Tab-separated table of C-alpha atoms in Angstrom:
chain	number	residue	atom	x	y	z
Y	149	UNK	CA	-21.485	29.117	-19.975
Y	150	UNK	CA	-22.122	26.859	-23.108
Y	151	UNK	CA	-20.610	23.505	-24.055
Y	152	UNK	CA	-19.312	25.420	-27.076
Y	153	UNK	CA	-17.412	27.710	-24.556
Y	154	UNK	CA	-16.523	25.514	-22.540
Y	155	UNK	CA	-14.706	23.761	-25.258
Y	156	UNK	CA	-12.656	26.499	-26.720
Y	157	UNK	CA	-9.889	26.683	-24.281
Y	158	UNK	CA	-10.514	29.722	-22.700
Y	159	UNK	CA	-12.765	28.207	-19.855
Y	160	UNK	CA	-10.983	24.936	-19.070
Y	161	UNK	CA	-7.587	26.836	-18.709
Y	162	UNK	CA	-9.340	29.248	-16.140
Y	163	UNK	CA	-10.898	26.056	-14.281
Y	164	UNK	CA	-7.325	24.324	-14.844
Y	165	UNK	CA	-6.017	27.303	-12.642
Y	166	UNK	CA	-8.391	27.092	-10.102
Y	167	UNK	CA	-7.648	23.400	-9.455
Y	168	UNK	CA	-3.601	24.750	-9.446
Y	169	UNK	CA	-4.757	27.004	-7.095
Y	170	UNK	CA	-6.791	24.310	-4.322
Y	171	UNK	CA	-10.795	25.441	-5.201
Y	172	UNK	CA	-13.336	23.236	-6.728
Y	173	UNK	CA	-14.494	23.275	-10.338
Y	174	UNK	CA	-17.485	21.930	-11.668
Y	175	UNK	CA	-17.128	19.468	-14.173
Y	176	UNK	CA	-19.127	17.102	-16.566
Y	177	UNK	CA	-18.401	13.909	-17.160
Y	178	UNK	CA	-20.595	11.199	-19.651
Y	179	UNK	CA	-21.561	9.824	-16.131
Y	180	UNK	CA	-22.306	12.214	-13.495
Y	181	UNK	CA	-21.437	15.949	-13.058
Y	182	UNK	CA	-18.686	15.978	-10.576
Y	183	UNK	CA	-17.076	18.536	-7.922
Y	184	UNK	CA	-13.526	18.453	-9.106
Y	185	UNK	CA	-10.053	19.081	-7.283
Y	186	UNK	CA	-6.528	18.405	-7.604
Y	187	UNK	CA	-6.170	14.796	-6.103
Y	188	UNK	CA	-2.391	15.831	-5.154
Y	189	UNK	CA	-3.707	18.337	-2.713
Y	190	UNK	CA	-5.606	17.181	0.615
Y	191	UNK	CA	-6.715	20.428	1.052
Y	192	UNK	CA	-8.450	20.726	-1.278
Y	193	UNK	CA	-9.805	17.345	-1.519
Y	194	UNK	CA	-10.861	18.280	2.292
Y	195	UNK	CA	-12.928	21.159	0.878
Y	196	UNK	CA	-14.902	18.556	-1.528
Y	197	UNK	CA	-16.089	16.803	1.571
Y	198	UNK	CA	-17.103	20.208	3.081
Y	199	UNK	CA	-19.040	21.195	0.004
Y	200	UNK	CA	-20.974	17.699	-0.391
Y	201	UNK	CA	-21.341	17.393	3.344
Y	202	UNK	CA	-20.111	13.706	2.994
Y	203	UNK	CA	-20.004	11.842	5.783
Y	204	UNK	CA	-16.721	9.576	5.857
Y	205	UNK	CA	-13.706	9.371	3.800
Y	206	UNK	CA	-14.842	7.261	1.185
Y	207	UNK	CA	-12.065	6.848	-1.435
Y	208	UNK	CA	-12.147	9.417	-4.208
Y	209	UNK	CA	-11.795	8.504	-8.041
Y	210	UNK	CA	-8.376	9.671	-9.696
Y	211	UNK	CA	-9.320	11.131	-12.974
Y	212	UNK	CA	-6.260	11.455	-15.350
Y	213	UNK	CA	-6.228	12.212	-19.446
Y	214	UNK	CA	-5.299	9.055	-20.883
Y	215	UNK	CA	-3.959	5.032	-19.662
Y	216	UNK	CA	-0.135	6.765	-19.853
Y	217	UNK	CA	-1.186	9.247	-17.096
Y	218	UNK	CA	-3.157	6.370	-15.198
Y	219	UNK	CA	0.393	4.047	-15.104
Y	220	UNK	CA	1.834	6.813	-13.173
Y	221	UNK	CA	-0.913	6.593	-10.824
Y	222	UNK	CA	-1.314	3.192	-10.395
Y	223	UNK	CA	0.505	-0.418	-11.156
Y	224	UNK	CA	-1.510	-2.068	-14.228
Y	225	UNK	CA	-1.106	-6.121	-14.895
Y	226	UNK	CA	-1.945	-7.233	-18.164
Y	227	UNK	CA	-6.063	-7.220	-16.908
Y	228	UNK	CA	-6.403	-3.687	-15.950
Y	229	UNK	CA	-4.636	-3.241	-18.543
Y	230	UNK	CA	-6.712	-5.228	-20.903
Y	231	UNK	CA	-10.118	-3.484	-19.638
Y	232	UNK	CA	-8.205	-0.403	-20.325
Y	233	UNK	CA	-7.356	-0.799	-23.516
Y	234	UNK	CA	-11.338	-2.065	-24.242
Y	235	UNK	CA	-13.624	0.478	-22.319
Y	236	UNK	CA	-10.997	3.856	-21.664
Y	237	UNK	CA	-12.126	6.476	-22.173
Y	238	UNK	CA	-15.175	5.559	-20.654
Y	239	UNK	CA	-17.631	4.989	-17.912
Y	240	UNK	CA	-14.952	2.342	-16.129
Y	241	UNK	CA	-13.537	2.609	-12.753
Y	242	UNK	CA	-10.046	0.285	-11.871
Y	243	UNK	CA	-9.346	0.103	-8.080
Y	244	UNK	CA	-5.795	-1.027	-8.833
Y	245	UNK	CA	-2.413	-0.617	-6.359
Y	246	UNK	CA	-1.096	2.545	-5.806
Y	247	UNK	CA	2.349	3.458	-7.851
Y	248	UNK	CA	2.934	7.261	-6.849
Y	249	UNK	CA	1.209	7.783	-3.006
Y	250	UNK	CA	2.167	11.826	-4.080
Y	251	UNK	CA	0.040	11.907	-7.013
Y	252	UNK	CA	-3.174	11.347	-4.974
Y	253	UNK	CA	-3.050	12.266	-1.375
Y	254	UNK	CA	-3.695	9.863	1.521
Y	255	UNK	CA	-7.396	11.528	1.943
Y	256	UNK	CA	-8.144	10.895	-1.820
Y	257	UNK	CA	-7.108	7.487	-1.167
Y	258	UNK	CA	-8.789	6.870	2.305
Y	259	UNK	CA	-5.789	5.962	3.603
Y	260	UNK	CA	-5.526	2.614	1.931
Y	261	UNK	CA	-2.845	1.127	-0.540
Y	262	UNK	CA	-4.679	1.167	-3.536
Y	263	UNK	CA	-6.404	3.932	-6.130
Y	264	UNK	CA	-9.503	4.247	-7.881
Y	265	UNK	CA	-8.676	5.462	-11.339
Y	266	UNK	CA	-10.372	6.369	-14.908
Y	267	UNK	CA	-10.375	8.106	-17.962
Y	268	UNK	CA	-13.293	9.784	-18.557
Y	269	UNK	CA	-14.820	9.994	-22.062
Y	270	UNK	CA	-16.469	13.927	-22.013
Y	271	UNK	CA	-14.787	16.371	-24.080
Y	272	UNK	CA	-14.638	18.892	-21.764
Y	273	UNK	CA	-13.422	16.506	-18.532
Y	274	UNK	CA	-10.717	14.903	-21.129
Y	275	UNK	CA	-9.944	18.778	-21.984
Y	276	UNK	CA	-10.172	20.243	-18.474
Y	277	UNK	CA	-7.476	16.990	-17.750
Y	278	UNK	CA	-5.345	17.635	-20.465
Y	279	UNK	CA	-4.980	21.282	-19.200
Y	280	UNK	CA	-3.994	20.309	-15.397
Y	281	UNK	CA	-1.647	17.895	-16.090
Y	282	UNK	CA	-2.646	16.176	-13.298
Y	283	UNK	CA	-5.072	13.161	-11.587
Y	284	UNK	CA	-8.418	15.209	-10.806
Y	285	UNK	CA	-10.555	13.769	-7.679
Y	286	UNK	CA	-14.381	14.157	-8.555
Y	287	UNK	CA	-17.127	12.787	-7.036
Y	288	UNK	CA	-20.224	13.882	-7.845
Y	289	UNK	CA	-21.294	17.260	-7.448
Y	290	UNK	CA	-24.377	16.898	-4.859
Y	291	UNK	CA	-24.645	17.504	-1.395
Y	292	UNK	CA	-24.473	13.884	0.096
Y	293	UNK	CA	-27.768	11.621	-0.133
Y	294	UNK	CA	-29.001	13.735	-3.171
Y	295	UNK	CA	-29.417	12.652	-6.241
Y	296	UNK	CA	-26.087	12.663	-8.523
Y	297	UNK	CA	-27.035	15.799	-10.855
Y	298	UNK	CA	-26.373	14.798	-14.425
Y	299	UNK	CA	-27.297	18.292	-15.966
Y	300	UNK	CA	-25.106	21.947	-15.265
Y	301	UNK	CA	-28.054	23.696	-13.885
Y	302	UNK	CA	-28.690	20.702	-11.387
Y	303	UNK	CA	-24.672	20.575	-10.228
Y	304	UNK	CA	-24.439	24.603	-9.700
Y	305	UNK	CA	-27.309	24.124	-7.828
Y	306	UNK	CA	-26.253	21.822	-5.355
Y	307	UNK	CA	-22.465	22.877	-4.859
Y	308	UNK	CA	-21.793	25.542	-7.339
Y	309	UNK	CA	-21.291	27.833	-4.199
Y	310	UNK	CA	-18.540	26.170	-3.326
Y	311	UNK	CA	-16.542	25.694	-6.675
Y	312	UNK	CA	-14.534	28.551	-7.988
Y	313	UNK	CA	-15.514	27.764	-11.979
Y	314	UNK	CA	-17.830	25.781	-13.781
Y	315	UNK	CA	-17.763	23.791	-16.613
Y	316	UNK	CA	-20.742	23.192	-18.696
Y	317	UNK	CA	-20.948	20.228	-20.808
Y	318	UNK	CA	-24.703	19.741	-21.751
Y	319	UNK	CA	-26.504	16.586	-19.806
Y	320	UNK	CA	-24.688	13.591	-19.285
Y	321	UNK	CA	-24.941	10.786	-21.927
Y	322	UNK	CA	-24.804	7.640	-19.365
Y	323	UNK	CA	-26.138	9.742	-16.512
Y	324	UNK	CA	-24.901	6.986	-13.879
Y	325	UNK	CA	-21.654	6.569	-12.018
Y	326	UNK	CA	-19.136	3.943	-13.477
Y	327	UNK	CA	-18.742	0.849	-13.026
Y	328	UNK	CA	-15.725	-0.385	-10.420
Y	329	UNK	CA	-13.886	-3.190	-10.555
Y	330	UNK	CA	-10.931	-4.307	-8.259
Y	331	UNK	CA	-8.201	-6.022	-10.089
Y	332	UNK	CA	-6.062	-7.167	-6.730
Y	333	UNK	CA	-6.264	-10.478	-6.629
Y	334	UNK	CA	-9.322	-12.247	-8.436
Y	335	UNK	CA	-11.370	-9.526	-10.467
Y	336	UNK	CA	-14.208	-8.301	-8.263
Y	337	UNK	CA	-17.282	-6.053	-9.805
Y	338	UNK	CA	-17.630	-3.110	-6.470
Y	339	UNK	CA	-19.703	-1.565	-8.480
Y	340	UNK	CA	-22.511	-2.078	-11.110
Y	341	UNK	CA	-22.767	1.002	-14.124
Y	342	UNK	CA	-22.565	1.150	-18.044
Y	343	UNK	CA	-20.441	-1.231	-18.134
Y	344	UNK	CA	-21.915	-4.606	-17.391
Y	345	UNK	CA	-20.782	-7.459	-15.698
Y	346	UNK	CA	-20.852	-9.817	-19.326
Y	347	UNK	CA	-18.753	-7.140	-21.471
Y	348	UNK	CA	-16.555	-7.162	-18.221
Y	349	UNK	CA	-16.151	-11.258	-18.377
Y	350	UNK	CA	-15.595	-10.764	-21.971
Y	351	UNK	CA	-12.251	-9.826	-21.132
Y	352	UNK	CA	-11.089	-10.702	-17.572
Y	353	UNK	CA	-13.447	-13.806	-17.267
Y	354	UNK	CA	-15.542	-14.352	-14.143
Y	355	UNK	CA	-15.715	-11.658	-11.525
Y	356	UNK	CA	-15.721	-12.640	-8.102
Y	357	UNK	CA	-18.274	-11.820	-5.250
Y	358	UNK	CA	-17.789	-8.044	-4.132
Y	359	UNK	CA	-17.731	-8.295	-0.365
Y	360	UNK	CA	-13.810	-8.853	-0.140
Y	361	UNK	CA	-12.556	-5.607	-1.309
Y	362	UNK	CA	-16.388	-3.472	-1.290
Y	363	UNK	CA	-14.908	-1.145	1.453
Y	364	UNK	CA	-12.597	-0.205	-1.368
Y	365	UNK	CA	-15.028	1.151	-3.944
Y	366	UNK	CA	-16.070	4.340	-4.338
Y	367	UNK	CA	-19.652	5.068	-2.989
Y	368	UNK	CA	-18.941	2.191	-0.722
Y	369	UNK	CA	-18.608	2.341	3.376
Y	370	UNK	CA	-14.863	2.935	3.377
Y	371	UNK	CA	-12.111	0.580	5.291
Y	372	UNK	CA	-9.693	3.248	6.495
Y	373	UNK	CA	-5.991	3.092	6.835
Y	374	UNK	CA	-5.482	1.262	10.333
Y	375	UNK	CA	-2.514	1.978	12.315
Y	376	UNK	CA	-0.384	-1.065	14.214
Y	377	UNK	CA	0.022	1.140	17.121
Y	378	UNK	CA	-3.396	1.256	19.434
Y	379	UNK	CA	-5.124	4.902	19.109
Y	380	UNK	CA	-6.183	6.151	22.120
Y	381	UNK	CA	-9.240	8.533	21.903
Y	382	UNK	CA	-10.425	11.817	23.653
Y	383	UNK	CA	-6.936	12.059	25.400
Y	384	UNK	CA	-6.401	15.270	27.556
Y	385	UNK	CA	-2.644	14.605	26.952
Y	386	UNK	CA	-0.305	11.713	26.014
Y	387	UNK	CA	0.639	9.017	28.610
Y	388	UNK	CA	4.577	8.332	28.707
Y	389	UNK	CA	5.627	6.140	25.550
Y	390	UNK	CA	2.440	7.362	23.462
Y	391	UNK	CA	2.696	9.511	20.374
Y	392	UNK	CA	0.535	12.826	20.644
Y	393	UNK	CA	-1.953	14.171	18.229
Y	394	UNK	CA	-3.029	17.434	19.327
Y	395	UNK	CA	-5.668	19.865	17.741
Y	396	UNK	CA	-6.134	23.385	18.357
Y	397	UNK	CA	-4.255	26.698	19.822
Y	398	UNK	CA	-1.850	25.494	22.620
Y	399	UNK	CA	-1.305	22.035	21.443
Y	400	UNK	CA	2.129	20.194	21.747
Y	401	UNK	CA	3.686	17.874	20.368
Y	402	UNK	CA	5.310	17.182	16.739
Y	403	UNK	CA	1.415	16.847	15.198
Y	404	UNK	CA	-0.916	19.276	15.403
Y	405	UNK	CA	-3.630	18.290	13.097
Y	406	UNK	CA	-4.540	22.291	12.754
Y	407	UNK	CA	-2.907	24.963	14.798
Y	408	UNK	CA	-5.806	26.634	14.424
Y	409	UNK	CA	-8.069	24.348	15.045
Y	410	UNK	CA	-9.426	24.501	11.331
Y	411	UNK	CA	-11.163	20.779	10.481
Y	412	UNK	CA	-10.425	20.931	7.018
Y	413	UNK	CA	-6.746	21.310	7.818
Y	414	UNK	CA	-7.105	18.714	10.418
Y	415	UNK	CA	-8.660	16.311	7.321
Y	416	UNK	CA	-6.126	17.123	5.140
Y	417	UNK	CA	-3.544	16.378	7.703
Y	418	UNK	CA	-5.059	13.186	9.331
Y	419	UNK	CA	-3.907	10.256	7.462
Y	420	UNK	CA	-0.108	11.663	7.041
Y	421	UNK	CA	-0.281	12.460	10.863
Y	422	UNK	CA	-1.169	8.906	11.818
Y	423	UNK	CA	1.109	7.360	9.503
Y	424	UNK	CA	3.753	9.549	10.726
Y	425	UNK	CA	3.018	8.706	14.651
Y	426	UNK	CA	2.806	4.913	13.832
Y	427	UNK	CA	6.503	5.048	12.051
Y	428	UNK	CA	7.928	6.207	15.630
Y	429	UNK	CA	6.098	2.288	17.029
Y	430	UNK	CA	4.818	4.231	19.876
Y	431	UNK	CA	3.383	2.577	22.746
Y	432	UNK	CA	-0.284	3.662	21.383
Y	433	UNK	CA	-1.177	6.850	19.347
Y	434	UNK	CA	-3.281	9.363	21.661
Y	435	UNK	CA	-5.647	11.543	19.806
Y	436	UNK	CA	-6.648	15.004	21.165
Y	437	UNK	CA	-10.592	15.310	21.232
Y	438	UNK	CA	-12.418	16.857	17.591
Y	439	UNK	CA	-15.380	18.633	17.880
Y	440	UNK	CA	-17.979	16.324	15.975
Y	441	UNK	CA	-19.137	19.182	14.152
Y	442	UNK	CA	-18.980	19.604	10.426
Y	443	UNK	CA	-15.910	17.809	8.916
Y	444	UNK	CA	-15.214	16.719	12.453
Y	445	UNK	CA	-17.967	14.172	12.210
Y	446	UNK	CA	-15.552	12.384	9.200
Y	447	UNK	CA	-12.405	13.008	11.099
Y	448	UNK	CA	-14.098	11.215	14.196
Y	449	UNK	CA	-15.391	8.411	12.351
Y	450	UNK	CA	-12.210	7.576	10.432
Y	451	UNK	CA	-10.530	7.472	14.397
Y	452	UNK	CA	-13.596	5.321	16.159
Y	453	UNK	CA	-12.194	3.319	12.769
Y	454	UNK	CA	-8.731	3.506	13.600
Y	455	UNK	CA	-8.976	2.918	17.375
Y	456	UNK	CA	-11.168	-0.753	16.422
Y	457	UNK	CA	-14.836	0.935	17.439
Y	458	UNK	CA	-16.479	0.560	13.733
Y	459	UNK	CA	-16.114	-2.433	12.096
């Protein structure tokens, strides 16, 4: 379809209804085309890993209309809000505490305590946004290790199977993903873009080295949510005192990461699971085995994670 389409409403409210209704839209930003879905819904933000193929649960940006809809996402001090104020709408990314843990789901957020969030500056994403009502996960729209595509005909190649619209909005004018900066304790640049590091100092002053809070960022290896309780891998059943994560037909227990033994159920259910068992201060959280197939190669690495066995 054409930009011009794309911009008169009748497009974006069909792709708004897809996202209402958990599949994946297509959507172009002034950075990167991205592989959108609704951040609220870790179903469908399982499915986004599925179409790119990614390999962990790195967090996802929150994409939301405007700063208003970003305060109800996260908790702004007078910096974010300053860098707001100066580069929104725009190729900026603000890792920045989380204020609603509903409004993007635990596998948006890898598990951690804090949200990446922006407000895009493309028509169409700003339109598509407005439409939803709602923070919009959307990492780019490649299969992982490609090449971000920064043109429609590039992102429908690479994951347009998946998505159930597309939005076209011409090439992108940056045409590489936004800068991040953490704003959690002394301003740290995760990640270099449009927006450089002197415009940044401009108006939070110096930015500290990355390393602290890297795991954080976007396109960075993630730090995932780490239960007190010990996890306990591969286990054929739970010992006495241990909380029980099962997977598959047959398995007991209050959490059964699928039923059915679907990984992208068992994704979307992971981080809510563990949280859940770890509330009950078991004696260690046991973990029925995943097959490391597919989107059980993410599940597994987020437990080796959990258990201590990746650093």
């Amino acid at each position: 379809m054409a930009e011009g389409a794309a911009q008169n409403g009748t497009e974006i409210a069909a792709a708004a209804g897809a996202l209402r209704a958990g599949r994946l839209v297509i959507l172009p930003t002034e950075t990167v085309y991205g592989l959108a879905a609704d951040a609220a819904n870790a179903r469908a933000v399982a499915a986004v890993y599925v179409a790119k193929g990614r390999p962990s649960f790195n967090p996802l940006i929150a994409h939301v209309a405007d700063l208003a809809a970003a305060q109800r996402v996260a908790r702004f001090d007078d910096r974010a809000l300053a860098l707001a104020e100066q580069f929104w709408p725009g190729p900026l990314t603000l890792v920045l505490p989380v204020a609603d843990g509903t409004a993007v789901s635990d596998l948006a957020r890898a598990g951690l305590d804090t949200v990446a969030v922006r407000v895009p500056a493309h028509p169409t994403a700003r339109g598509l946004l407005a439409a939803f009502g709602g923070p919009v996960v959307a990492p780019s729209a490649n299969r992982s290790g490609r090449p971000s595509p920064t043109t429609f005909q590039d992102a429908v190649e690479e994951t347009g199977a998946a998505a159930g619209a597309a939005l076209d909005g011409g090439a992108c004018a940056v045409g590489l993903e936004s800068t991040v900066v953490a704003l959690l304790d002394q301003p740290r640049l995760l990640r270099p873009g449009a927006v450089t590091r002197a415009e940044l100092e401009a108006v939070v002053g110096p930015l500290s080295e990355a390393e602290a809070d890297a795991k954080r960022s976007p396109g960075r290896l993630a730090r995932h949510y780490a239960p007190k309780s010990p996890v306990r891998l591969e286990a054929v059943s739970p010992r006495p005192g241990e909380a029980w994560l099962s997977f598959g037909p047959g398995g007991r227990g209050r959490w059964n990461l699928s039923p059915t033994g679907d990984l992208a159920e068992a994704a979307a259910n992971l981080f809510a699971y563990l949280r859940a068992a770890d509330r009950t201060e078991p004696a260690a959280i046991a973990v029925a085995p995943i097959p490391e197939e597919g989107l059980g190669e993410a599940i597994n690495d987020r437990l080796r994670r959990a258990a201590g066995f990746v650093g």
